[in-house]
């Protein structure tokens, strides 16, 4: 019985530690993204209401929005793991259907999402938060977990996705 408890503790404690680190990092990064998204959406609304007051700024607004949309498209085309919807992409990454680069997802995804929010397309922060949480979970396992913990990768990625969704 003592040997059984020792082996279980030896397996469960690293899993709990990786889950706690994933949840904490997902909460911090997701909250920062959420606050940034709210600020960008508010700034966008302010700009659009100012343009509504002065119609002469409409061409500048359209050209700026198109340029920012092209920039977001270029950025996402360079980071393949940031394409698609956040929740379906996360589900496919957890299942191992698509390749997933956690670092580019954590760095590029918030930037491209904030660009689209600034253009006036706030489709919701749920997808990016879930995808960032999944990427953070993958990064935690790759950075802090040894080879013997790779079997828990999908579970840790799921816990990161759950933390991201709870923030959204």
Short mmCIF file of N, CA and C in Angstrom, two decimals:
data_model
loop_
_atom_site.label_atom_id
_atom_site.label_comp_id
_atom_site.label_asym_id
_atom_site.label_seq_id
_atom_site.Cartn_x
_atom_site.Cartn_y
_atom_site.Cartn_z
N UNK A 1 0.82 -1.20 0.00
CA UNK A 1 0.00 0.00 0.00
C UNK A 1 0.87 1.26 0.00
N UNK A 2 1.94 1.25 0.76
CA UNK A 2 2.82 2.41 0.85
C UNK A 2 3.48 2.67 -0.52
N UNK A 3 3.92 1.62 -1.18
CA UNK A 3 4.55 1.75 -2.49
C UNK A 3 3.53 2.26 -3.52
N UNK A 4 2.30 1.82 -3.42
CA UNK A 4 1.23 2.26 -4.32
C UNK A 4 0.98 3.76 -4.15
N UNK A 5 0.91 4.25 -2.93
CA UNK A 5 0.69 5.67 -2.67
C UNK A 5 1.87 6.50 -3.15
N UNK A 6 3.08 5.96 -2.97
CA UNK A 6 4.27 6.68 -3.43
C UNK A 6 4.25 6.84 -4.95
N UNK A 7 3.91 5.79 -5.67
CA UNK A 7 3.86 5.85 -7.13
C UNK A 7 2.76 6.79 -7.62
N UNK A 8 1.60 6.76 -6.97
CA UNK A 8 0.52 7.66 -7.36
C UNK A 8 0.91 9.12 -7.10
N UNK A 9 1.51 9.38 -5.98
CA UNK A 9 1.93 10.74 -5.65
C UNK A 9 2.99 11.21 -6.63
N UNK A 10 3.86 10.33 -7.02
CA UNK A 10 4.92 10.65 -7.96
C UNK A 10 4.36 10.97 -9.35
N UNK A 11 3.21 10.42 -9.68
CA UNK A 11 2.58 10.68 -10.97
C UNK A 11 1.62 11.87 -10.92
N UNK A 12 0.91 12.01 -9.84
CA UNK A 12 -0.15 13.02 -9.77
C UNK A 12 0.39 14.41 -9.47
N UNK A 13 1.38 14.53 -8.61
CA UNK A 13 1.87 15.85 -8.25
C UNK A 13 2.44 16.63 -9.44
N UNK A 14 3.24 16.02 -10.32
CA UNK A 14 3.67 16.79 -11.49
C UNK A 14 2.51 17.22 -12.38
N UNK A 15 1.52 16.37 -12.53
CA UNK A 15 0.34 16.71 -13.32
C UNK A 15 -0.39 17.90 -12.71
N UNK A 16 -0.56 17.89 -11.40
CA UNK A 16 -1.22 19.01 -10.72
C UNK A 16 -0.39 20.29 -10.85
N UNK A 17 0.92 20.15 -10.73
CA UNK A 17 1.79 21.32 -10.87
C UNK A 17 1.71 21.93 -12.25
N UNK A 18 1.76 21.09 -13.27
CA UNK A 18 1.65 21.60 -14.64
C UNK A 18 0.28 22.23 -14.89
N UNK A 19 -0.75 21.66 -14.31
CA UNK A 19 -2.10 22.22 -14.47
C UNK A 19 -2.22 23.58 -13.79
N UNK A 20 -1.62 23.72 -12.62
CA UNK A 20 -1.67 24.99 -11.90
C UNK A 20 -0.91 26.06 -12.66
N UNK A 21 0.26 25.73 -13.16
CA UNK A 21 1.05 26.69 -13.95
C UNK A 21 0.28 27.10 -15.20
N UNK A 22 -0.34 26.12 -15.87
CA UNK A 22 -1.13 26.41 -17.07
C UNK A 22 -2.29 27.34 -16.75
N UNK A 23 -3.02 27.03 -15.70
CA UNK A 23 -4.15 27.87 -15.31
C UNK A 23 -3.73 29.29 -14.97
N UNK A 24 -2.63 29.41 -14.23
CA UNK A 24 -2.16 30.74 -13.83
C UNK A 24 -1.73 31.56 -15.05
N UNK A 25 -0.92 30.96 -15.92
CA UNK A 25 -0.46 31.69 -17.11
C UNK A 25 -1.62 32.02 -18.05
N UNK A 26 -2.55 31.09 -18.20
CA UNK A 26 -3.72 31.35 -19.04
C UNK A 26 -4.54 32.49 -18.47
N UNK A 27 -4.67 32.53 -17.16
CA UNK A 27 -5.45 33.60 -16.52
C UNK A 27 -4.78 34.96 -16.71
N UNK A 28 -3.49 35.02 -16.53
CA UNK A 28 -2.77 36.30 -16.66
C UNK A 28 -2.80 36.79 -18.10
N UNK A 29 -2.42 35.92 -19.03
CA UNK A 29 -2.36 36.34 -20.44
C UNK A 29 -3.76 36.58 -21.00
N UNK A 30 -4.71 35.73 -20.63
CA UNK A 30 -6.08 35.91 -21.10
C UNK A 30 -6.72 37.18 -20.57
N UNK A 31 -6.46 37.49 -19.31
CA UNK A 31 -7.01 38.73 -18.74
C UNK A 31 -6.39 39.95 -19.40
N UNK A 32 -5.08 39.91 -19.64
CA UNK A 32 -4.44 41.03 -20.34
C UNK A 32 -5.02 41.20 -21.74
N UNK A 33 -5.24 40.08 -22.44
CA UNK A 33 -5.85 40.16 -23.77
C UNK A 33 -7.26 40.71 -23.69
N UNK A 34 -8.03 40.24 -22.74
CA UNK A 34 -9.42 40.69 -22.59
C UNK A 34 -9.47 42.20 -22.31
N UNK A 35 -8.61 42.68 -21.42
CA UNK A 35 -8.57 44.11 -21.12
C UNK A 35 -8.10 44.92 -22.33
N UNK A 36 -7.10 44.39 -23.04
CA UNK A 36 -6.66 45.05 -24.27
C UNK A 36 -7.74 45.10 -25.32
N UNK A 37 -8.49 44.00 -25.46
CA UNK A 37 -9.59 43.95 -26.43
C UNK A 37 -10.67 44.96 -26.08
N UNK A 38 -11.00 45.08 -24.81
CA UNK A 38 -12.02 46.07 -24.41
C UNK A 38 -11.55 47.48 -24.72
N UNK A 39 -10.26 47.77 -24.47
CA UNK A 39 -9.72 49.09 -24.79
C UNK A 39 -9.73 49.38 -26.27
N UNK A 40 -9.35 48.38 -27.07
CA UNK A 40 -9.31 48.55 -28.53
C UNK A 40 -10.73 48.73 -29.08
N UNK A 41 -11.67 47.97 -28.59
CA UNK A 41 -13.06 48.08 -29.05
C UNK A 41 -13.62 49.45 -28.67
N UNK A 42 -13.30 49.94 -27.48
CA UNK A 42 -13.76 51.26 -27.07
C UNK A 42 -13.14 52.34 -27.95
N UNK A 43 -11.84 52.22 -28.24
CA UNK A 43 -11.18 53.18 -29.12
C UNK A 43 -11.78 53.15 -30.52
N UNK A 44 -12.05 51.96 -31.00
CA UNK A 44 -12.67 51.82 -32.32
C UNK A 44 -14.05 52.48 -32.35
N UNK A 45 -14.83 52.28 -31.31
CA UNK A 45 -16.16 52.90 -31.25
C UNK A 45 -16.05 54.42 -31.21
N UNK A 46 -15.06 54.91 -30.50
CA UNK A 46 -14.85 56.36 -30.44
C UNK A 46 -14.48 56.91 -31.82
N UNK A 47 -13.62 56.20 -32.53
CA UNK A 47 -13.21 56.65 -33.87
C UNK A 47 -14.40 56.61 -34.83
N UNK A 48 -15.18 55.54 -34.77
CA UNK A 48 -16.33 55.44 -35.66
C UNK A 48 -17.37 56.52 -35.35
N UNK A 49 -17.57 56.85 -34.10
CA UNK A 49 -18.53 57.92 -33.78
C UNK A 49 -18.00 59.28 -34.21
N UNK A 50 -16.68 59.47 -34.15
CA UNK A 50 -16.11 60.73 -34.63
C UNK A 50 -16.25 60.85 -36.14
N UNK A 51 -16.08 59.73 -36.84
CA UNK A 51 -16.24 59.75 -38.30
C UNK A 51 -17.71 59.99 -38.66
N UNK A 52 -18.61 59.48 -37.84
CA UNK A 52 -20.04 59.71 -38.09
C UNK A 52 -20.36 61.21 -37.98
N UNK A 53 -19.61 61.94 -37.16
CA UNK A 53 -19.84 63.38 -37.01
C UNK A 53 -19.29 64.17 -38.21
N UNK A 54 -18.18 63.67 -38.79
CA UNK A 54 -17.56 64.36 -39.90
C UNK A 54 -17.39 63.36 -41.05
N UNK A 55 -18.22 63.44 -42.04
CA UNK A 55 -18.27 62.47 -43.14
C UNK A 55 -17.04 62.51 -44.03
N UNK A 56 -16.26 63.57 -43.95
CA UNK A 56 -15.07 63.68 -44.80
C UNK A 56 -14.00 62.67 -44.43
N UNK A 57 -14.06 62.10 -43.24
CA UNK A 57 -13.06 61.14 -42.79
C UNK A 57 -13.38 59.70 -43.22
N UNK A 58 -14.48 59.48 -43.90
CA UNK A 58 -14.85 58.12 -44.30
C UNK A 58 -13.81 57.47 -45.21
N UNK A 59 -13.28 58.15 -46.23
CA UNK A 59 -12.26 57.48 -47.06
C UNK A 59 -11.01 57.10 -46.26
N UNK A 60 -10.60 57.95 -45.33
CA UNK A 60 -9.44 57.64 -44.49
C UNK A 60 -9.73 56.42 -43.63
N UNK A 61 -10.94 56.36 -43.10
CA UNK A 61 -11.33 55.22 -42.26
C UNK A 61 -11.35 53.92 -43.06
N UNK A 62 -11.91 53.97 -44.25
CA UNK A 62 -11.99 52.76 -45.09
C UNK A 62 -10.59 52.29 -45.50
N UNK A 63 -9.73 53.20 -45.91
CA UNK A 63 -8.37 52.84 -46.30
C UNK A 63 -7.59 52.30 -45.10
N UNK A 64 -7.76 52.91 -43.95
CA UNK A 64 -7.07 52.44 -42.74
C UNK A 64 -7.54 51.06 -42.32
N UNK A 65 -8.85 50.85 -42.37
CA UNK A 65 -9.39 49.53 -42.02
C UNK A 65 -8.92 48.46 -42.98
N UNK A 66 -8.87 48.80 -44.28
CA UNK A 66 -8.38 47.84 -45.27
C UNK A 66 -6.91 47.53 -45.05
N UNK A 67 -6.12 48.54 -44.74
CA UNK A 67 -4.68 48.33 -44.49
C UNK A 67 -4.47 47.46 -43.24
N UNK A 68 -5.22 47.72 -42.19
CA UNK A 68 -5.11 46.91 -40.98
C UNK A 68 -5.59 45.48 -41.22
N UNK A 69 -6.63 45.32 -42.04
CA UNK A 69 -7.10 43.99 -42.39
C UNK A 69 -6.05 43.22 -43.19
N UNK A 70 -5.39 43.89 -44.11
CA UNK A 70 -4.32 43.25 -44.87
C UNK A 70 -3.14 42.89 -43.97
N UNK A 71 -2.82 43.77 -43.03
CA UNK A 71 -1.74 43.47 -42.08
C UNK A 71 -2.08 42.25 -41.23
N UNK A 72 -3.32 42.19 -40.75
CA UNK A 72 -3.75 41.03 -39.96
C UNK A 72 -3.71 39.76 -40.79
N UNK A 73 -4.13 39.85 -42.05
CA UNK A 73 -4.09 38.69 -42.94
C UNK A 73 -2.66 38.23 -43.19
N UNK A 74 -1.74 39.16 -43.37
CA UNK A 74 -0.34 38.82 -43.58
C UNK A 74 0.25 38.16 -42.35
N UNK A 75 -0.05 38.70 -41.19
CA UNK A 75 0.48 38.15 -39.94
C UNK A 75 -0.03 36.73 -39.73
N UNK A 76 -1.31 36.52 -39.94
CA UNK A 76 -1.89 35.19 -39.73
C UNK A 76 -1.39 34.20 -40.79
N UNK A 77 -1.12 34.67 -42.01
CA UNK A 77 -0.61 33.76 -43.04
C UNK A 77 0.79 33.25 -42.70
N UNK A 78 1.54 33.99 -41.91
CA UNK A 78 2.87 33.57 -41.51
C UNK A 78 2.82 32.62 -40.31
N UNK A 79 1.77 32.68 -39.53
CA UNK A 79 1.62 31.80 -38.36
C UNK A 79 0.45 30.86 -38.64
N UNK A 80 0.75 29.69 -39.17
CA UNK A 80 -0.28 28.76 -39.61
C UNK A 80 -1.17 28.29 -38.46
N UNK A 81 -0.65 28.23 -37.24
CA UNK A 81 -1.46 27.72 -36.13
C UNK A 81 -2.49 28.74 -35.64
N UNK A 82 -2.46 29.95 -36.17
CA UNK A 82 -3.42 30.97 -35.76
C UNK A 82 -4.60 31.08 -36.71
N UNK A 83 -4.63 30.27 -37.74
CA UNK A 83 -5.73 30.34 -38.70
C UNK A 83 -6.96 29.64 -38.15
N UNK A 84 -8.09 30.06 -38.66
CA UNK A 84 -9.34 29.41 -38.31
C UNK A 84 -9.93 29.95 -37.02
N UNK A 85 -11.06 29.36 -36.65
CA UNK A 85 -11.72 29.74 -35.42
C UNK A 85 -10.96 29.20 -34.22
N UNK A 86 -11.00 29.92 -33.12
CA UNK A 86 -10.23 29.54 -31.96
C UNK A 86 -10.64 28.24 -31.32
N UNK A 87 -11.93 28.04 -31.15
CA UNK A 87 -12.40 26.83 -30.47
C UNK A 87 -12.24 25.60 -31.35
N UNK A 88 -12.63 25.61 -32.63
CA UNK A 88 -12.39 24.43 -33.47
C UNK A 88 -10.90 24.13 -33.67
N UNK A 89 -10.08 25.17 -33.79
CA UNK A 89 -8.64 24.96 -33.94
C UNK A 89 -8.06 24.34 -32.68
N UNK A 90 -8.55 24.77 -31.52
CA UNK A 90 -8.07 24.19 -30.27
C UNK A 90 -8.48 22.73 -30.14
N UNK A 91 -9.72 22.43 -30.51
CA UNK A 91 -10.19 21.04 -30.44
C UNK A 91 -9.37 20.16 -31.39
N UNK A 92 -9.08 20.66 -32.58
CA UNK A 92 -8.28 19.88 -33.52
C UNK A 92 -6.84 19.71 -33.02
N UNK A 93 -6.30 20.73 -32.38
CA UNK A 93 -4.93 20.63 -31.85
C UNK A 93 -4.86 19.64 -30.69
N UNK A 94 -5.86 19.65 -29.83
CA UNK A 94 -5.88 18.72 -28.71
C UNK A 94 -6.00 17.29 -29.22
N UNK A 95 -6.77 17.09 -30.26
CA UNK A 95 -6.93 15.74 -30.82
C UNK A 95 -5.74 15.32 -31.66
N UNK A 96 -4.85 16.25 -31.99
CA UNK A 96 -3.68 15.93 -32.78
C UNK A 96 -3.94 15.93 -34.27
N UNK A 97 -5.05 16.53 -34.70
CA UNK A 97 -5.41 16.56 -36.12
C UNK A 97 -4.57 17.60 -36.87
N UNK A 98 -4.32 18.73 -36.25
CA UNK A 98 -3.53 19.78 -36.88
C UNK A 98 -2.26 20.01 -36.06
N UNK A 99 -1.22 20.49 -36.75
CA UNK A 99 0.00 20.84 -36.03
C UNK A 99 -0.24 22.16 -35.30
N UNK A 100 0.49 22.34 -34.24
CA UNK A 100 0.20 23.45 -33.35
C UNK A 100 1.52 24.03 -32.86
N UNK A 101 1.80 25.27 -33.18
CA UNK A 101 2.98 25.96 -32.68
C UNK A 101 2.53 26.87 -31.56
N UNK A 102 2.84 26.47 -30.35
CA UNK A 102 2.30 27.18 -29.19
C UNK A 102 2.84 28.59 -29.07
N UNK A 103 4.12 28.80 -29.37
CA UNK A 103 4.71 30.12 -29.19
C UNK A 103 4.12 31.15 -30.16
N UNK A 104 3.96 30.76 -31.41
CA UNK A 104 3.37 31.71 -32.36
C UNK A 104 1.91 31.98 -32.03
N UNK A 105 1.22 30.99 -31.50
CA UNK A 105 -0.18 31.22 -31.12
C UNK A 105 -0.28 32.21 -29.96
N UNK A 106 0.61 32.11 -29.01
CA UNK A 106 0.56 33.01 -27.85
C UNK A 106 0.98 34.42 -28.24
N UNK A 107 1.89 34.56 -29.19
CA UNK A 107 2.39 35.88 -29.56
C UNK A 107 1.59 36.53 -30.70
N UNK A 108 1.26 35.76 -31.72
CA UNK A 108 0.65 36.33 -32.93
C UNK A 108 -0.86 36.45 -32.80
N UNK A 109 -1.50 35.47 -32.20
CA UNK A 109 -2.96 35.46 -32.12
C UNK A 109 -3.54 36.69 -31.43
N UNK A 110 -3.04 37.13 -30.28
CA UNK A 110 -3.62 38.34 -29.68
C UNK A 110 -3.41 39.57 -30.55
N UNK A 111 -2.25 39.66 -31.19
CA UNK A 111 -1.97 40.81 -32.05
C UNK A 111 -2.95 40.87 -33.22
N UNK A 112 -3.14 39.75 -33.90
CA UNK A 112 -4.04 39.75 -35.05
C UNK A 112 -5.49 39.95 -34.63
N UNK A 113 -5.87 39.39 -33.49
CA UNK A 113 -7.24 39.59 -33.00
C UNK A 113 -7.48 41.05 -32.64
N UNK A 114 -6.52 41.68 -32.00
CA UNK A 114 -6.68 43.10 -31.65
C UNK A 114 -6.72 43.97 -32.90
N UNK A 115 -5.99 43.59 -33.93
CA UNK A 115 -6.07 44.35 -35.20
C UNK A 115 -7.48 44.28 -35.79
N UNK A 116 -8.06 43.10 -35.80
CA UNK A 116 -9.40 42.97 -36.36
C UNK A 116 -10.44 43.65 -35.47
N UNK A 117 -10.24 43.62 -34.16
CA UNK A 117 -11.15 44.34 -33.27
C UNK A 117 -11.06 45.84 -33.53
N UNK A 118 -9.86 46.34 -33.79
CA UNK A 118 -9.69 47.76 -34.05
C UNK A 118 -10.37 48.18 -35.34
N UNK A 119 -10.42 47.26 -36.31
CA UNK A 119 -11.09 47.57 -37.58
C UNK A 119 -12.61 47.59 -37.43
N UNK A 120 -13.12 47.21 -36.28
CA UNK A 120 -14.55 47.23 -36.06
C UNK A 120 -15.20 45.88 -36.21
N UNK A 121 -14.43 44.81 -36.07
CA UNK A 121 -14.97 43.45 -36.20
C UNK A 121 -14.83 42.68 -34.88
N UNK A 122 -15.42 43.18 -33.81
CA UNK A 122 -15.31 42.44 -32.54
C UNK A 122 -16.26 41.25 -32.51
N UNK A 123 -15.78 40.12 -32.99
CA UNK A 123 -16.62 38.93 -33.07
C UNK A 123 -16.62 38.13 -31.77
N UNK A 124 -15.94 38.60 -30.78
CA UNK A 124 -15.91 37.93 -29.49
C UNK A 124 -14.49 37.53 -29.11
N UNK A 125 -14.25 37.48 -27.83
CA UNK A 125 -12.92 37.13 -27.34
C UNK A 125 -12.83 35.67 -26.92
N UNK A 126 -13.92 34.93 -27.06
CA UNK A 126 -13.93 33.54 -26.59
C UNK A 126 -12.94 32.69 -27.38
N UNK A 127 -13.01 32.76 -28.70
CA UNK A 127 -12.15 31.94 -29.54
C UNK A 127 -10.66 32.18 -29.31
N UNK A 128 -10.21 33.44 -29.37
CA UNK A 128 -8.79 33.69 -29.11
C UNK A 128 -8.37 33.30 -27.70
N UNK A 129 -9.22 33.53 -26.71
CA UNK A 129 -8.85 33.15 -25.34
C UNK A 129 -8.70 31.63 -25.20
N UNK A 130 -9.60 30.88 -25.81
CA UNK A 130 -9.51 29.42 -25.75
C UNK A 130 -8.27 28.93 -26.49
N UNK A 131 -8.02 29.50 -27.66
CA UNK A 131 -6.85 29.07 -28.43
C UNK A 131 -5.55 29.45 -27.72
N UNK A 132 -5.50 30.61 -27.10
CA UNK A 132 -4.30 30.99 -26.35
C UNK A 132 -4.12 30.09 -25.14
N UNK A 133 -5.21 29.76 -24.45
CA UNK A 133 -5.11 28.86 -23.31
C UNK A 133 -4.60 27.48 -23.71
N UNK A 134 -5.08 26.98 -24.85
CA UNK A 134 -4.60 25.70 -25.37
C UNK A 134 -3.12 25.78 -25.70
N UNK A 135 -2.71 26.87 -26.32
CA UNK A 135 -1.30 27.05 -26.67
C UNK A 135 -0.44 27.17 -25.42
N UNK A 136 -0.93 27.85 -24.41
CA UNK A 136 -0.18 27.97 -23.16
C UNK A 136 -0.02 26.60 -22.51
N UNK A 137 -1.08 25.80 -22.53
CA UNK A 137 -0.99 24.45 -21.98
C UNK A 137 0.05 23.61 -22.71
N UNK A 138 0.09 23.72 -24.04
CA UNK A 138 1.09 23.00 -24.81
C UNK A 138 2.49 23.50 -24.49
N UNK A 139 2.64 24.80 -24.35
CA UNK A 139 3.94 25.38 -24.02
C UNK A 139 4.43 24.98 -22.64
N UNK A 140 3.52 24.91 -21.68
CA UNK A 140 3.90 24.50 -20.31
C UNK A 140 4.42 23.08 -20.33
N UNK A 141 3.74 22.20 -21.04
CA UNK A 141 4.20 20.80 -21.10
C UNK A 141 5.55 20.71 -21.80
N UNK A 142 5.73 21.47 -22.88
CA UNK A 142 6.99 21.40 -23.61
C UNK A 142 8.14 22.03 -22.85
N UNK A 143 7.86 23.09 -22.08
CA UNK A 143 8.93 23.78 -21.37
C UNK A 143 9.23 23.16 -20.00
N UNK A 144 8.20 22.79 -19.26
CA UNK A 144 8.40 22.33 -17.89
C UNK A 144 8.24 20.83 -17.71
N UNK A 145 7.58 20.19 -18.64
CA UNK A 145 7.37 18.75 -18.52
C UNK A 145 8.48 17.98 -19.23
N UNK A 146 8.89 16.91 -18.64
CA UNK A 146 9.92 16.09 -19.28
C UNK A 146 9.24 15.15 -20.28
N UNK A 147 10.02 14.31 -20.92
CA UNK A 147 9.49 13.38 -21.93
C UNK A 147 8.45 12.44 -21.34
N UNK A 148 8.59 12.08 -20.09
CA UNK A 148 7.64 11.12 -19.51
C UNK A 148 6.28 11.75 -19.24
N UNK A 149 6.17 13.07 -19.30
CA UNK A 149 4.88 13.73 -19.09
C UNK A 149 4.19 14.10 -20.39
N UNK A 150 4.73 13.73 -21.53
CA UNK A 150 4.13 14.07 -22.82
C UNK A 150 2.76 13.41 -23.01
N UNK A 151 2.51 12.32 -22.31
CA UNK A 151 1.21 11.68 -22.39
C UNK A 151 0.11 12.55 -21.81
N UNK A 152 0.49 13.45 -20.95
CA UNK A 152 -0.49 14.36 -20.33
C UNK A 152 -0.68 15.63 -21.14
N UNK A 153 -0.01 15.74 -22.25
CA UNK A 153 -0.06 16.96 -23.06
C UNK A 153 -1.49 17.35 -23.39
N UNK A 154 -2.29 16.41 -23.84
CA UNK A 154 -3.67 16.74 -24.22
C UNK A 154 -4.50 17.17 -23.03
N UNK A 155 -4.26 16.57 -21.88
CA UNK A 155 -5.01 16.96 -20.68
C UNK A 155 -4.63 18.38 -20.24
N UNK A 156 -3.35 18.69 -20.30
CA UNK A 156 -2.90 20.03 -19.90
C UNK A 156 -3.40 21.07 -20.91
N UNK A 157 -3.38 20.72 -22.21
CA UNK A 157 -3.92 21.64 -23.21
C UNK A 157 -5.40 21.88 -22.99
N UNK A 158 -6.12 20.84 -22.59
CA UNK A 158 -7.55 20.99 -22.31
C UNK A 158 -7.76 21.87 -21.08
N UNK A 159 -6.91 21.73 -20.08
CA UNK A 159 -7.05 22.59 -18.91
C UNK A 159 -6.75 24.04 -19.26
N UNK A 160 -5.80 24.27 -20.17
CA UNK A 160 -5.54 25.63 -20.63
C UNK A 160 -6.71 26.21 -21.41
N UNK A 161 -7.32 25.37 -22.25
CA UNK A 161 -8.50 25.81 -23.00
C UNK A 161 -9.64 26.15 -22.05
N UNK A 162 -9.80 25.36 -21.00
CA UNK A 162 -10.85 25.62 -20.01
C UNK A 162 -10.59 26.93 -19.28
N UNK A 163 -9.32 27.18 -18.94
CA UNK A 163 -8.99 28.43 -18.27
C UNK A 163 -9.24 29.61 -19.20
N UNK A 164 -8.90 29.46 -20.48
CA UNK A 164 -9.15 30.53 -21.45
C UNK A 164 -10.63 30.80 -21.63
N UNK A 165 -11.43 29.73 -21.66
CA UNK A 165 -12.87 29.93 -21.82
C UNK A 165 -13.48 30.57 -20.57
N UNK A 166 -12.97 30.22 -19.41
CA UNK A 166 -13.52 30.82 -18.19
C UNK A 166 -13.21 32.31 -18.12
N UNK A 167 -12.11 32.72 -18.70
CA UNK A 167 -11.78 34.16 -18.73
C UNK A 167 -12.68 34.89 -19.71
N UNK A 168 -12.91 34.25 -20.85
CA UNK A 168 -13.76 34.89 -21.88
C UNK A 168 -15.17 35.01 -21.38
#
